[in-house]
Coordinates of C-alpha atoms in Angstrom, one line a residue:
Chain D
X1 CA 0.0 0.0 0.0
X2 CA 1.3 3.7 -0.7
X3 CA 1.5 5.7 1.9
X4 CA -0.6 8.6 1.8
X5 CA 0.6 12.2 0.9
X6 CA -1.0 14.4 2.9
X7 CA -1.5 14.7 6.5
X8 CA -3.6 17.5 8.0
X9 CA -3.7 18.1 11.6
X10 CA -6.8 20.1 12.9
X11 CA -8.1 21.4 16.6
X12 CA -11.2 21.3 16.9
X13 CA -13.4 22.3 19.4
X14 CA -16.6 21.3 21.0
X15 CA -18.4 23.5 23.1
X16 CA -21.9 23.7 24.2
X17 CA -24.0 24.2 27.8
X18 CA -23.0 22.3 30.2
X19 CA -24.7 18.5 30.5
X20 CA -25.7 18.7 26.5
X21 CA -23.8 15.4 25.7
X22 CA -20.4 16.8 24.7
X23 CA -17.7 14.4 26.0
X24 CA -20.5 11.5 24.9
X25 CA -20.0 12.6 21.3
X26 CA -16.6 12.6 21.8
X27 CA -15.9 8.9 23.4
X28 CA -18.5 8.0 20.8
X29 CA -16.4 9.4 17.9
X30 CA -13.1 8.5 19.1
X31 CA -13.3 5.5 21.0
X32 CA -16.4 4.1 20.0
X33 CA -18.7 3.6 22.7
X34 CA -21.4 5.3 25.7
X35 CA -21.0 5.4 28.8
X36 CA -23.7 7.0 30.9
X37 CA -20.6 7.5 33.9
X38 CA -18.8 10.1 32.3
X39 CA -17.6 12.9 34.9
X40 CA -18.5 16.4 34.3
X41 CA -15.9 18.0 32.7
X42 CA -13.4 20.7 34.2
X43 CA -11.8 23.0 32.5
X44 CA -10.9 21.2 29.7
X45 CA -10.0 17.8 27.6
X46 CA -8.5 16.6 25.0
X47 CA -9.1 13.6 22.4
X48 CA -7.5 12.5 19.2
X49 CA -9.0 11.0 15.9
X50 CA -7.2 10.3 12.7
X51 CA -9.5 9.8 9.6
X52 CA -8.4 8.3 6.2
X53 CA -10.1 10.9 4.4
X54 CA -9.3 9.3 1.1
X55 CA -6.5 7.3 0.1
X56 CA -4.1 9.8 -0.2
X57 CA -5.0 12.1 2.4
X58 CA -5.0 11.9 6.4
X59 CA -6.7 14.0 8.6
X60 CA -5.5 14.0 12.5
X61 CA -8.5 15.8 14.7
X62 CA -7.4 17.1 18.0
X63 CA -10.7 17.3 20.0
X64 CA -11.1 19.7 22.7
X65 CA -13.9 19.0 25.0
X66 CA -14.5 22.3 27.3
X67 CA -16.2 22.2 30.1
X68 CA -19.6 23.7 29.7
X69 CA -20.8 25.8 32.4
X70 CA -20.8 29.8 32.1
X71 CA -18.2 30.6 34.3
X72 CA -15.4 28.8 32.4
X73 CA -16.4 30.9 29.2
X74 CA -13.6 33.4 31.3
X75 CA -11.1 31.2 30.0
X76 CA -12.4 30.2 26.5
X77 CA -9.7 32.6 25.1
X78 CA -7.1 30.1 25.9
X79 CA -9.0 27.7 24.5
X80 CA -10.1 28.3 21.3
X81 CA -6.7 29.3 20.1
X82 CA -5.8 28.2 16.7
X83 CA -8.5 25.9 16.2
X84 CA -9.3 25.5 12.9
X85 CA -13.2 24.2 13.1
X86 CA -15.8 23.7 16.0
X87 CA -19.3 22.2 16.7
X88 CA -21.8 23.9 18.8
X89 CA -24.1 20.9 20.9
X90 CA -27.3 21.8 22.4
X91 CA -29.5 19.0 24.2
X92 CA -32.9 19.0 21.9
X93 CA -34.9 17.6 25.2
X94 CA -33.7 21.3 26.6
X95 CA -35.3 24.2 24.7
X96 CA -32.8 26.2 27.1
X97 CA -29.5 25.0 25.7
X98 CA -30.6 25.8 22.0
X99 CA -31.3 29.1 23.3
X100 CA -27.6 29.3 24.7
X101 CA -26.3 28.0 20.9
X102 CA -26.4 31.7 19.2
X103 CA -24.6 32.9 22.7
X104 CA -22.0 30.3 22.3
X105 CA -21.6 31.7 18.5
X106 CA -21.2 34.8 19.4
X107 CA -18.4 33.8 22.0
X108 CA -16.8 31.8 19.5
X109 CA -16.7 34.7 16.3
X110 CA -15.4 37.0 18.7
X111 CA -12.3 35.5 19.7
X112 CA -11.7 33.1 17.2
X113 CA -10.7 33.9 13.6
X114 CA -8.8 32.2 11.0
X115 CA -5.6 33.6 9.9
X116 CA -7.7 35.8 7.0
X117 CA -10.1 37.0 9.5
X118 CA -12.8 34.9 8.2
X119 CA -14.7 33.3 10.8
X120 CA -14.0 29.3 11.9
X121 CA -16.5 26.5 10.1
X122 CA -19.1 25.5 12.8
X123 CA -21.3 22.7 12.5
X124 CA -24.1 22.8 15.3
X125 CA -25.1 19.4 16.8
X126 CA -28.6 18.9 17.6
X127 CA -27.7 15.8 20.3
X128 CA -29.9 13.5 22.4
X129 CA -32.2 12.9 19.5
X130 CA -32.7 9.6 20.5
X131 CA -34.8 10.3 23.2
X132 CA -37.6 11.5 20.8
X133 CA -38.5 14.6 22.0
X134 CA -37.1 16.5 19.5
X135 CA -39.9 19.4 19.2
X136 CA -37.1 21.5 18.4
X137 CA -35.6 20.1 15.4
X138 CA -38.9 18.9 13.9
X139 CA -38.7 21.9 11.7
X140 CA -36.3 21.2 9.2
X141 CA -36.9 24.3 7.2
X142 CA -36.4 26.5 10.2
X143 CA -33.5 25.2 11.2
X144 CA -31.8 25.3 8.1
X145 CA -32.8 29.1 8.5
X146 CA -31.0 29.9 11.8
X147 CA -28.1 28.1 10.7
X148 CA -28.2 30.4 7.5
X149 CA -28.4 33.3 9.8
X150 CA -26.1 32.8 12.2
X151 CA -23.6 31.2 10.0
X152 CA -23.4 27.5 10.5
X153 CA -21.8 25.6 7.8
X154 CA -24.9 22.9 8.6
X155 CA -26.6 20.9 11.2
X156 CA -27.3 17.3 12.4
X157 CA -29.8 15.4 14.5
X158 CA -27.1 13.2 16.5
X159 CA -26.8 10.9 19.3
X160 CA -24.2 9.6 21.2
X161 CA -25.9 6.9 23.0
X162 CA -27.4 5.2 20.0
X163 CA -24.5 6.5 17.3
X164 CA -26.3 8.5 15.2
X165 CA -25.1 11.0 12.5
X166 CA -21.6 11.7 14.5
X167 CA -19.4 10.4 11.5
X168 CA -21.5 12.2 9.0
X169 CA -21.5 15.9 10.5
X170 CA -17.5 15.6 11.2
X171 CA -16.7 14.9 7.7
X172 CA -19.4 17.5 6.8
X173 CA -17.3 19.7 9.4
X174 CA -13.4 18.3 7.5
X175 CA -14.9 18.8 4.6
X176 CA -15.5 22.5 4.6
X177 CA -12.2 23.2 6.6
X178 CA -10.3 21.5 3.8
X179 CA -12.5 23.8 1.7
X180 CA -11.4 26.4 3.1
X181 CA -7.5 25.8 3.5
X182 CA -7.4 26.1 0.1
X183 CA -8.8 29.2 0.6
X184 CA -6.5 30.5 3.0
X185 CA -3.4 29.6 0.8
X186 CA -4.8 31.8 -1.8
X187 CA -5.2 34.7 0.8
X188 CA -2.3 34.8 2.3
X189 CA 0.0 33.0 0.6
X190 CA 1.9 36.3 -1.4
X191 CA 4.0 34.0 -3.8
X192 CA 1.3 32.9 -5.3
X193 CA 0.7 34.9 -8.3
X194 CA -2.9 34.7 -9.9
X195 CA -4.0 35.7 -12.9
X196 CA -7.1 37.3 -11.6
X197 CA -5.9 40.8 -10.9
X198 CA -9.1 41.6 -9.1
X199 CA -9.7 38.8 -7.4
X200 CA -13.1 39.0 -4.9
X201 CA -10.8 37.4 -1.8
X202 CA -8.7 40.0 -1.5
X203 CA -8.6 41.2 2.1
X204 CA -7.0 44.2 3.4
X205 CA -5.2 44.0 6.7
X206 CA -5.2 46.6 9.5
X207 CA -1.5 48.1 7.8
X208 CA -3.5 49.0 4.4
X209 CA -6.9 50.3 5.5
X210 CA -9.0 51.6 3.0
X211 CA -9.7 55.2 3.2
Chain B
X1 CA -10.0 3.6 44.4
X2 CA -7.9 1.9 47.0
X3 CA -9.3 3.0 50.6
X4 CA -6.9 1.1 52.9
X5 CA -4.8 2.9 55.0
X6 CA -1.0 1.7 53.4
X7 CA 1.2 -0.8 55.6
X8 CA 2.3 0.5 58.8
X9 CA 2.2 -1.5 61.7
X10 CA -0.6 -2.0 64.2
X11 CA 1.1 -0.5 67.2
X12 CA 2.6 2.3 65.3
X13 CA -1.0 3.4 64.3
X14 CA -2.7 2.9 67.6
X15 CA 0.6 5.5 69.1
X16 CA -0.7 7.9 65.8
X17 CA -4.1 7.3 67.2
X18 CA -3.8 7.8 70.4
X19 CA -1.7 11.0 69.9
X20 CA -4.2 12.5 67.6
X21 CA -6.5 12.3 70.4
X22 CA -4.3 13.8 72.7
X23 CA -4.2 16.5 70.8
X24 CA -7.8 17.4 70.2
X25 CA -8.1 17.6 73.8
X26 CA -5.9 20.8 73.5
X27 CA -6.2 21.8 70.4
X28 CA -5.8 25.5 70.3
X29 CA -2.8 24.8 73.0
X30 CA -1.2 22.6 70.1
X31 CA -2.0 24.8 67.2
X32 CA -0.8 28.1 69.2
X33 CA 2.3 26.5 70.6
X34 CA 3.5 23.2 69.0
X35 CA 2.1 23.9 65.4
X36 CA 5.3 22.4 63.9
X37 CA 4.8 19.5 65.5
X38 CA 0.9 19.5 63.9
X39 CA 2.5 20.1 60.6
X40 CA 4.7 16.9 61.1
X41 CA 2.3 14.4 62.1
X42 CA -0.3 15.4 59.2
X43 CA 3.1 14.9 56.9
X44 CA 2.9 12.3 58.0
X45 CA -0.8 11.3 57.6
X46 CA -3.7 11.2 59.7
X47 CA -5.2 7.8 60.9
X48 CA -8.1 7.3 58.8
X49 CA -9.9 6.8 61.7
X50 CA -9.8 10.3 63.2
X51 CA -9.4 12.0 59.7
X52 CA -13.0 13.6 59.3
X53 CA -12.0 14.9 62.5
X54 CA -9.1 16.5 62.5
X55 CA -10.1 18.0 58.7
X56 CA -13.1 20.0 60.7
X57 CA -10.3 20.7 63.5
X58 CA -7.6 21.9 61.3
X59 CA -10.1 24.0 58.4
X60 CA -12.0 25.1 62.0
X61 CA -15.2 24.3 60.3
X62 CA -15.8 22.6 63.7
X63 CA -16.1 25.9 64.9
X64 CA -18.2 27.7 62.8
X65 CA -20.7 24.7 62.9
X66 CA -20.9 25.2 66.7
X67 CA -21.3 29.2 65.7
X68 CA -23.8 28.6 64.0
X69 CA -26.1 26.2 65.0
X70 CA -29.4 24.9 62.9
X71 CA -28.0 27.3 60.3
X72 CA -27.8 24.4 57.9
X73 CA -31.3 23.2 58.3
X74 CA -32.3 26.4 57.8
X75 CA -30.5 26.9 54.5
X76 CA -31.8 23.3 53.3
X77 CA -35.2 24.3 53.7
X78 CA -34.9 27.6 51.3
X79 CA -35.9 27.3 48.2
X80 CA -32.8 28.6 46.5
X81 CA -32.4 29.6 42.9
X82 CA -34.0 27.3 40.2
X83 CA -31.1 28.5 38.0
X84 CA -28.4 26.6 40.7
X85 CA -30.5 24.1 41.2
X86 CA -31.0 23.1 37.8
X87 CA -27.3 22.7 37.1
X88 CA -26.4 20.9 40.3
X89 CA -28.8 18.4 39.3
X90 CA -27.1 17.9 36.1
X91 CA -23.7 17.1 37.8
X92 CA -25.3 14.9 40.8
X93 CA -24.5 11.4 38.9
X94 CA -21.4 12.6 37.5
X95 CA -19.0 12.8 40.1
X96 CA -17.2 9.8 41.9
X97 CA -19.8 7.9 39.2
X98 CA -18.0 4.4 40.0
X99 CA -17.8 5.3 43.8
X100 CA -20.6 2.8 45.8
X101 CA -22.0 6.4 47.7
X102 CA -22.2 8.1 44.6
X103 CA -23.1 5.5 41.8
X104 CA -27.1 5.3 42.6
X105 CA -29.1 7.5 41.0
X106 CA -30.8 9.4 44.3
X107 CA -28.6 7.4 46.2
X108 CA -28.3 8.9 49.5
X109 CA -24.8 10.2 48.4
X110 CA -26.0 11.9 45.3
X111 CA -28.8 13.5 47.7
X112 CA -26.0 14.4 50.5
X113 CA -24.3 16.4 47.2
X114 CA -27.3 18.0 46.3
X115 CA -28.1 19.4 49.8
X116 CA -24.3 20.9 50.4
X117 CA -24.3 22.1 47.0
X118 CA -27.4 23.9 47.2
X119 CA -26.8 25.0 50.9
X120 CA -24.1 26.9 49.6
X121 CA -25.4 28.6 46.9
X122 CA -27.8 29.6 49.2
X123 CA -25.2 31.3 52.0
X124 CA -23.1 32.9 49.3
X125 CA -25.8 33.8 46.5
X126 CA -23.2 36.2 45.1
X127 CA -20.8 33.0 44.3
X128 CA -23.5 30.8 43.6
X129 CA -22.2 27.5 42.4
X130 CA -19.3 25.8 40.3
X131 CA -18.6 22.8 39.0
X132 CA -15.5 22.1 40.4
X133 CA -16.9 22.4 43.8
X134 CA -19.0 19.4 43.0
X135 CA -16.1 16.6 43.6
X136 CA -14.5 18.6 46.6
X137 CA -18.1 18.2 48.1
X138 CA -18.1 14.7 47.1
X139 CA -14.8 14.2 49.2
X140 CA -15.7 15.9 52.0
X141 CA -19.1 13.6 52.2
X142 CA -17.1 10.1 52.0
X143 CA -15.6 10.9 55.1
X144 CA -18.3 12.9 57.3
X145 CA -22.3 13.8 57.2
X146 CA -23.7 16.8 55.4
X147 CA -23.4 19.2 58.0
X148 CA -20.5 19.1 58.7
X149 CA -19.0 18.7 55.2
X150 CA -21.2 21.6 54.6
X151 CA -19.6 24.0 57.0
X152 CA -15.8 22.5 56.0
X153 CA -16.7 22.9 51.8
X154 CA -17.6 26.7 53.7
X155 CA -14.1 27.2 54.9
X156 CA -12.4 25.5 51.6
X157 CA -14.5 28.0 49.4
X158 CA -14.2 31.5 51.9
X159 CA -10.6 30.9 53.3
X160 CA -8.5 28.5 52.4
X161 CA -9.1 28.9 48.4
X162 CA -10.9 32.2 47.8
X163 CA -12.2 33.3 44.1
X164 CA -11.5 29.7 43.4
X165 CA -14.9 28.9 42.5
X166 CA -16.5 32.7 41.9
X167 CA -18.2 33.6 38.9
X168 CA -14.9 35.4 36.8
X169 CA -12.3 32.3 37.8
X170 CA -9.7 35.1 38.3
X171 CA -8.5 33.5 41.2
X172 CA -7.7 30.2 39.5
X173 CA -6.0 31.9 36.3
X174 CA -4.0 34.3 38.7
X175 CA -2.5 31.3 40.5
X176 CA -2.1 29.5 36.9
X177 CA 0.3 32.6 36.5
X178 CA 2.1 32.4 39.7
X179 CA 2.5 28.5 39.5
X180 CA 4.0 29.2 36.1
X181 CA 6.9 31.3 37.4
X182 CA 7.7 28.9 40.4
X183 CA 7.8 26.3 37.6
X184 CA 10.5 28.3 36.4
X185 CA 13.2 28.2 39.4
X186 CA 11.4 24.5 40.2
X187 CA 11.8 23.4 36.7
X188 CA 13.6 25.6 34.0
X189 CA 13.5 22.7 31.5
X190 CA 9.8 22.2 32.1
X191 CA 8.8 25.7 32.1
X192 CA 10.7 26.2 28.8
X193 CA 9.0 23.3 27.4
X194 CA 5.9 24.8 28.4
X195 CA 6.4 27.8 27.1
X196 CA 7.7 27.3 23.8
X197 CA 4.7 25.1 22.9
X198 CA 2.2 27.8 24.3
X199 CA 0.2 25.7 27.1
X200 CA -0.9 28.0 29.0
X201 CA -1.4 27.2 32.7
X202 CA -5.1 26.8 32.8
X203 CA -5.1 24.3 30.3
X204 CA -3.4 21.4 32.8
X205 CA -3.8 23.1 36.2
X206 CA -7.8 23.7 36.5
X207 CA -8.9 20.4 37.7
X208 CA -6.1 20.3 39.9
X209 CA -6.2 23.2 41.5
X210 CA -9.8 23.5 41.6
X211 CA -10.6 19.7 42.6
X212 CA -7.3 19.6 44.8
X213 CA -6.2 16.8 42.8
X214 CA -9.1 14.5 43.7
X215 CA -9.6 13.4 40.3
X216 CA -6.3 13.3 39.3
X217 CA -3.8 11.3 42.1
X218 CA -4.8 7.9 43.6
X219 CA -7.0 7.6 46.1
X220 CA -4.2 6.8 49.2
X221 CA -2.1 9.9 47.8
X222 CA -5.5 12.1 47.5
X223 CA -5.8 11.7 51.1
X224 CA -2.5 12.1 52.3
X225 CA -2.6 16.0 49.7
X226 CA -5.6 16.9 51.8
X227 CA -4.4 16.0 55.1
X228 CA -1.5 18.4 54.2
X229 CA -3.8 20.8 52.6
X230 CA -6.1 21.5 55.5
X231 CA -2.9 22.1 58.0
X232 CA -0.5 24.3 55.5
X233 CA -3.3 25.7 52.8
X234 CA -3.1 26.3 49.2
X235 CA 0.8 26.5 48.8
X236 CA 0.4 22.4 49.6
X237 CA -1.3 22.0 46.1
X238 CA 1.4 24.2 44.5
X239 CA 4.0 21.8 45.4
X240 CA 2.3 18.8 44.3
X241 CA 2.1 20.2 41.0
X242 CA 5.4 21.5 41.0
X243 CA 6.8 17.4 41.8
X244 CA 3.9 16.3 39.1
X245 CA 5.7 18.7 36.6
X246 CA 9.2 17.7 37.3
X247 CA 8.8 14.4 37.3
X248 CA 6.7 14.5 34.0
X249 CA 8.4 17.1 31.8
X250 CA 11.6 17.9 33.7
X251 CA 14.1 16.0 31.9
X252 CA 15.4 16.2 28.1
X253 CA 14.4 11.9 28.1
X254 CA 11.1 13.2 29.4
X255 CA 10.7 15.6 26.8
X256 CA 11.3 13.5 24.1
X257 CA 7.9 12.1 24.1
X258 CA 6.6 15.2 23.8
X259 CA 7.1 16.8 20.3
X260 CA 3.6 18.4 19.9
X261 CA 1.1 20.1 22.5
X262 CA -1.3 17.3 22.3
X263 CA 1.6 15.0 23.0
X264 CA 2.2 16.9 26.2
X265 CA -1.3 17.8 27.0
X266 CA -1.2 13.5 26.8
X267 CA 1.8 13.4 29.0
X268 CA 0.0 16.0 31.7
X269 CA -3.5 13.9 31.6
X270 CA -1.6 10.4 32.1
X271 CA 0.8 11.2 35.2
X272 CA 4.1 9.2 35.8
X273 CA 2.6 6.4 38.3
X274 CA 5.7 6.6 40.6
X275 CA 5.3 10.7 40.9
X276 CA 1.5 9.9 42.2
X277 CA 2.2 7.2 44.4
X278 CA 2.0 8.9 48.0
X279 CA 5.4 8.1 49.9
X280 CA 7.1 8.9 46.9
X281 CA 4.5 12.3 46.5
X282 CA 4.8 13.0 49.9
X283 CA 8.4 12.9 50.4
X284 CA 8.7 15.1 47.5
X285 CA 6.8 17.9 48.6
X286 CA 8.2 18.0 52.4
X287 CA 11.5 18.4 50.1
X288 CA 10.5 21.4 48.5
X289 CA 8.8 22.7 51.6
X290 CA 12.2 22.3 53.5
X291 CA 14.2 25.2 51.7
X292 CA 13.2 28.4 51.9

């Protein structure tokens, strides 16, 4: 077998109110299976998940798990730093902790951009759907809407417990960083010379400002 | 979670015993006068029959319970903030989850929690409640009733690690700072290590600060950290981490290993088991408490 050329390493982050299900998705994703024993989380942990994204590329996910309650949004900062993706989980069986997910966004877009001051890909997690109570998410349309407005690159109906949809929103979630990597490379890579002299993705850093 | 006191012989523990209780019938004479001589025998570790006891003795929670009588009754029976509430509920089953007191769902453990927990959010409504104050509680309860782990979570929380748990966590990210630069004269390789890979303090040091290592050492070396804790305060969980560091990331071998963040970040979750084992902890911390 050939080994593959390209390996991508990628911190991402997975944040949320506190008791939504985060460190569930994450053993789920990573190792494979639910506990309902998990320890509320403090401060913050860490988890690791390499994905043969095709065969010649692999993708290394560090997972950040940080601990959910209000207070420790004083060190989110620290955090987020140079992560390069993120998914937002709220607990559909909790109308409250979909309420928290624009706050959460907020948080995020304000300390966290990527190196061309675009903001991170988020994928929002709509978790604990298995417990069919899911009044929230019933409405398809809508939420397609508030992701739309409050810039989510897409949303899932998961479940840690019964393995539901976990695979399919991280790739959707690889899939737009990759996306946009090769965005960034065109941004701020200056030896790259384009033909397209007035390219759209030009940004203008704080040295240049437009007057 | 091994609960057994470790190996010393019988008559060598009764002569502990019996001088522990010689000394809680002059206590303040002992702590005025002879403190050194406190400081050495909880060193050395209390018998874990008198332990609950001489952790209410040493915080002074005993004290303030006296104070203060049927104030925690009184402080059960208010209603207290639904906002509090709700999360304390949410972290009932989710601490010490494989412990026997703690594992039932309602259990009387999980309902002990729940009434400290709430009790406190209800004597300091400015502070309210924290997560990390949620195993600390769970700690105290193994060892004595609600009470009086109430009033001795009371003197953790006000006087022996203030801010710790309060709604900013500046407390917590200040000491994060000032553990860093002893990490420097403690550990220059460490610190450089740390440094150079940009892990910031607060991304290895929260739980332990915050839970004073009780989700983090084994169970026999927990104890023996507390015992130390409640006689000498906070600069007892400073050391520990300083010995956890050096013995984790304070040599070039060490280091090695640790190419990448997440390989540290690895290194700091899964502890050298000799640095955790208690003599070994134990020793290592009187060491650095020895020079000036």
């Amino acid at each position: 077998m050939q080994a593959p050329h390209k390996e991508h390493l990628y911190k991402l982050l997975v944040i949320g109110d506190l008791g939504v299900g985060k460190t569930s998705i994450i053993k789920r994703y990573v190792h494979q299976n639910f506990s309902s024993h998990y320890r509320a989380t403090i401060g913050v942990d860490f988890a690791l998940k390499v994905l043969h994204w095709d065969p010649e590329t692999v993708v290394r996910l560090q997972l950040w798990d940080i601990a959910g309650q209000e207070r420790f949004g004083n060190m989110t900062r620290v955090y987020y730093r140079e992560a390069m993706g993120a998914f937002i989980v709220f607990d559909v069986t909790r109308p409250a902790t979909f309420e928290a997910v624009a706050k959460w966004k907020n948080d995020l877009d304000s300390k966290l951009t990527l190196p061309n001051g675009k903001p991170v890909s988020v994928v929002l997690l709509a978790n604990k759907c298995d417990q069919g109570k899911d009044v929230l998410v019933n409405n398809g349309l809508k939420m397609d809407q508030f992701c739309k407005e409050h810039g989510f690159v897409g949303w899932f109906e998961t479940s840690a417990k019964e393995n539901i949809n976990i695979d399919e929103a991280s790739r959707c979630l690889v899939k737009h960083i990759l996306a946009n990597e090769c965005d960034l490379i065109e941004t701020i890579e200056p030896d790259i010379v384009k033909p397209h002299l007035t390219s759209p993705k030009v940004v203008s850093c704080s040295g240049c400002a437009k007057s | 979670m091994e609960l057994t006191e470790h190996s010393i012989p019988v008559d060598v523990a009764r002569q502990r015993e019996l001088k522990w209780l010689e000394m809680f019938s002059n206590w303040d004479k002992w702590l005025s006068r002879r403190f050194q001589k406190v400081k050495l025998r909880c060193r050395k570790g209390i018998p874990s029959s008198l332990r609950a006891k001489a952790w209410q003795y040493l915080s002074n929670s005993k004290e303030l319970l006296e104070q203060n009588p049927g104030k925690f009754e009184e402080l059960e029976r208010a209603p207290g903030d639904p906002k509090w509430l709700d999360v304390i509920e949410k972290d009932l089953h989710r601490q010490f989850p494989f412990h026997e007191m703690f594992a039932a769902r309602g259990g009387h453990g999980q309902q002990d929690l729940y009434r400290i927990l709430k009790a406190y959010t209800i004597y300091r409504p400015d502070e309210g409640y924290c997560q990390a104050q949620a195993p600390v509680a769970a700690v105290l309860l193994m060892h004595m009733p609600a009470e009086q782990a109430f009033w001795c979570l009371v003197q953790i929380c006000d006087k022996y690690l203030p801010g710790y748990y309060s709604a900013g966590l500046e407390a917590i990210q200040l000491d994060g700072e000032i553990f860093f630069a002893l990490l420097r004269r403690a550990s220059p390789l460490a610190h450089r290590h740390l440094r150079r890979q940009r892990i910031d303090p607060v991304l290895y040091m929260t739980e332990w600060f915050m839970c004073i290592f009780a989700r983090t050492l084994p169970w026999a070396s927990v104890l023996r950290v507390w015992d130390m804790f409640f006689c000498e305060g906070v600069k007892i969980i400073f050391r520990v981490a300083l010995v956890l560091l050096r013995h984790t990331l304070g040599t070039v071998e060490k280091l090695r290993s640790c190419q990448g963040m997440y390989e540290t970040m690895e290194q700091l979750r899964n502890l050298p088991q000799q640095c955790m084992q208690e003599d070994f902890l134990v020793h290592e911390v009187g060491l650095g408490l020895s020079t000036p």
